[in-house]
Structures are given as structure tokens and as C-alpha cells.
PDB file of C-alpha atoms in Angstrom:
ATOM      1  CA  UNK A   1      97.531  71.199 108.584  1.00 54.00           C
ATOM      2  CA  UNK A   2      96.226  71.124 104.582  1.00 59.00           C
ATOM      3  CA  UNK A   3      95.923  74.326 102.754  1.00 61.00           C
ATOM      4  CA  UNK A   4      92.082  73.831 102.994  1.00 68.00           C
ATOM      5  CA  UNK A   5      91.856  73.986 106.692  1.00 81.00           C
ATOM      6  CA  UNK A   6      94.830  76.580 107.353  1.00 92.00           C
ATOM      7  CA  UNK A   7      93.763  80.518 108.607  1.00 94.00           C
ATOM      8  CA  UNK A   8      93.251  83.043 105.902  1.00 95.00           C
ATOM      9  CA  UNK A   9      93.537  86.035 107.556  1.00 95.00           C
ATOM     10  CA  UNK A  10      92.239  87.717 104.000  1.00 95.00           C
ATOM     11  CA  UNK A  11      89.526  86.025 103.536  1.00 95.00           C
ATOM     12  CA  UNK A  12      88.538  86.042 107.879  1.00 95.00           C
ATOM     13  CA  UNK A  13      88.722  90.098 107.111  1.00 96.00           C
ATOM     14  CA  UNK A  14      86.318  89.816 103.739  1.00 95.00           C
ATOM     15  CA  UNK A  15      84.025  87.910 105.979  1.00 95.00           C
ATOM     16  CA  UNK A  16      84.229  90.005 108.976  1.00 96.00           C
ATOM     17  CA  UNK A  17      83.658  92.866 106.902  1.00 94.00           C
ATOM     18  CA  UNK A  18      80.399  91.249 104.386  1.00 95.00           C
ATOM     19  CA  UNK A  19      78.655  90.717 107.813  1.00 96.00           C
ATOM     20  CA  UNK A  20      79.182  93.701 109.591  1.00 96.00           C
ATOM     21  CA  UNK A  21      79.252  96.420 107.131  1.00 95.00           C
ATOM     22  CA  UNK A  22      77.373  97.722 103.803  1.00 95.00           C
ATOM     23  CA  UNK A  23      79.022  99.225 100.990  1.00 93.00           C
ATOM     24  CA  UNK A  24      79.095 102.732  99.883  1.00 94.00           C
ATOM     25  CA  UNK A  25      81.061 103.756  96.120  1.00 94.00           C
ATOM     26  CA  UNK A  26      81.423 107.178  95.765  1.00 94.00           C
ATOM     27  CA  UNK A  27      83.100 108.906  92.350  1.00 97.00           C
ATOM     28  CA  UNK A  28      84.707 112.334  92.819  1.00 97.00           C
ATOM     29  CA  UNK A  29      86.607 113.765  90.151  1.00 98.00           C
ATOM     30  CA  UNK A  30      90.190 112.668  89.051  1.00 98.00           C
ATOM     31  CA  UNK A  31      92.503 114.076  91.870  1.00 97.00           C
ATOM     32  CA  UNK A  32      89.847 115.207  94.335  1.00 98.00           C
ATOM     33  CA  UNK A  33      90.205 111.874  96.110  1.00 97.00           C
ATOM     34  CA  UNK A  34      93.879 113.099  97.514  1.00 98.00           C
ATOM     35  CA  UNK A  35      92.294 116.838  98.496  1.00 98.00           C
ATOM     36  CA  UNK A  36      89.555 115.009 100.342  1.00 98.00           C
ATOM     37  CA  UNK A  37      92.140 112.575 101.910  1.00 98.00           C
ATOM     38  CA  UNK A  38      94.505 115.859 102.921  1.00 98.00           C
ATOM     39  CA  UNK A  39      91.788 117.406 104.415  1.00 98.00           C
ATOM     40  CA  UNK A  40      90.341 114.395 106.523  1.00 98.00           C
ATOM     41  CA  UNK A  41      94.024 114.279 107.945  1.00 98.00           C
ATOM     42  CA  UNK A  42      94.131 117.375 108.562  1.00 98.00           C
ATOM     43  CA  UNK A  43      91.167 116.729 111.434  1.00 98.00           C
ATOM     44  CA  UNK A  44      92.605 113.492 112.253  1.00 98.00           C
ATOM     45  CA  UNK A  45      90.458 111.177 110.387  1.00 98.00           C
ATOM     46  CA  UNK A  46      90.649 108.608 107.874  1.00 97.00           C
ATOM     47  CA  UNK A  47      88.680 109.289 104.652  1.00 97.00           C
ATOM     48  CA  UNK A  48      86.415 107.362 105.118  1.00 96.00           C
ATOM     49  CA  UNK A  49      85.415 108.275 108.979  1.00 97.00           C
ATOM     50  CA  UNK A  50      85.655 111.957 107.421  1.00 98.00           C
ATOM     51  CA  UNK A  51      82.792 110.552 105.282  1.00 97.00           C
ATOM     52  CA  UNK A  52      80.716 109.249 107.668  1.00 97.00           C
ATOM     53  CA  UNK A  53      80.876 112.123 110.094  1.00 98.00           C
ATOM     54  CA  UNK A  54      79.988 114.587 107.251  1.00 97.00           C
ATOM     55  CA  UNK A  55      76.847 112.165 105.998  1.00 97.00           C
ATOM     56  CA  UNK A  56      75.807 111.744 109.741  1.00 97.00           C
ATOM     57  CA  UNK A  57      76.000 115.427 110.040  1.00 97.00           C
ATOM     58  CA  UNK A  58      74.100 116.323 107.352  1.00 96.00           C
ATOM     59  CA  UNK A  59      71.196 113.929 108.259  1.00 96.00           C
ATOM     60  CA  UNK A  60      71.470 115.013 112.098  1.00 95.00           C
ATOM     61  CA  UNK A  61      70.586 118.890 110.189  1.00 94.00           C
ATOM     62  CA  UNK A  62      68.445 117.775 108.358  1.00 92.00           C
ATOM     63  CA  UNK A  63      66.207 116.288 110.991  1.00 91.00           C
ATOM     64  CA  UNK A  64      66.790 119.009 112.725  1.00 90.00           C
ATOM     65  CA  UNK A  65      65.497 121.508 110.307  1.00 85.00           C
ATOM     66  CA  UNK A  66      62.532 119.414 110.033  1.00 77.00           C
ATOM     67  CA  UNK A  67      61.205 119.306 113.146  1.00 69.00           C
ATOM     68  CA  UNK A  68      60.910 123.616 113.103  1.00 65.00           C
ATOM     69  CA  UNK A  69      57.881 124.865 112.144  1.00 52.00           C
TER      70      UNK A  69
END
């Protein structure tokens, strides 16, 4: 098998990941990455599920409020 033809499981994940997912950066202060992380444990989560729970949330309340007259 030549090098060009032989499984990159890197590059497979990269892939994988540019087709099924967007891209989020978000910049917290220096050292507030390792609080966040703590506390996401600390529910059983991984940071970024912790993320995504807390931006679903919000939106979820947020429709909600809207929709009260």
C-alpha cells in the first residue's frame, strides 16, 4: 500500500468533522477556560456540551419569553 492511498485516521476525523459540524471560537479571559471546564465536570459534561446546553437554553427562554404577551 503507498503512503498516498494508506488510512489517515487524522485527516478521516478533519473531514468527518468539516461536513458535519460548524465552528464556534469563543475568548474568555486568561484562566476562566479551566473554571468553566471544572464546572462542566462537575455536571458531567464536556466543555463544550456544557456550551451547547447553556446556548440551547438560553434560546429555548428566549422563545419562550417571546411568545407571552
Amino acid at each position: 500500500m503507498s503512503e498516498e492511498t494508506k488510512f489517515n485516521p487524522t485527516k478521516y476525523k478533519n473531514d468527518f468533522q468539516k461536513e458535519k459540524y460548524d465552528r464556534l471560537i469563543v475568548n474568555v479571559p486568561k484562566g476562566e477556560k479551566a473554571v468553566i471546564k471544572a464546572h462542566a465536570e462537575k455536571l458531567g459534561k464536556s466543555l463544550n456540551g456544557y456550551i451547547v446546553d447553556l446556548i440551547h437554553a438560553d434560546m429555548a427562554h428566549a422563545a419562550s419569553s417571546d411568545n407571552k404577551f
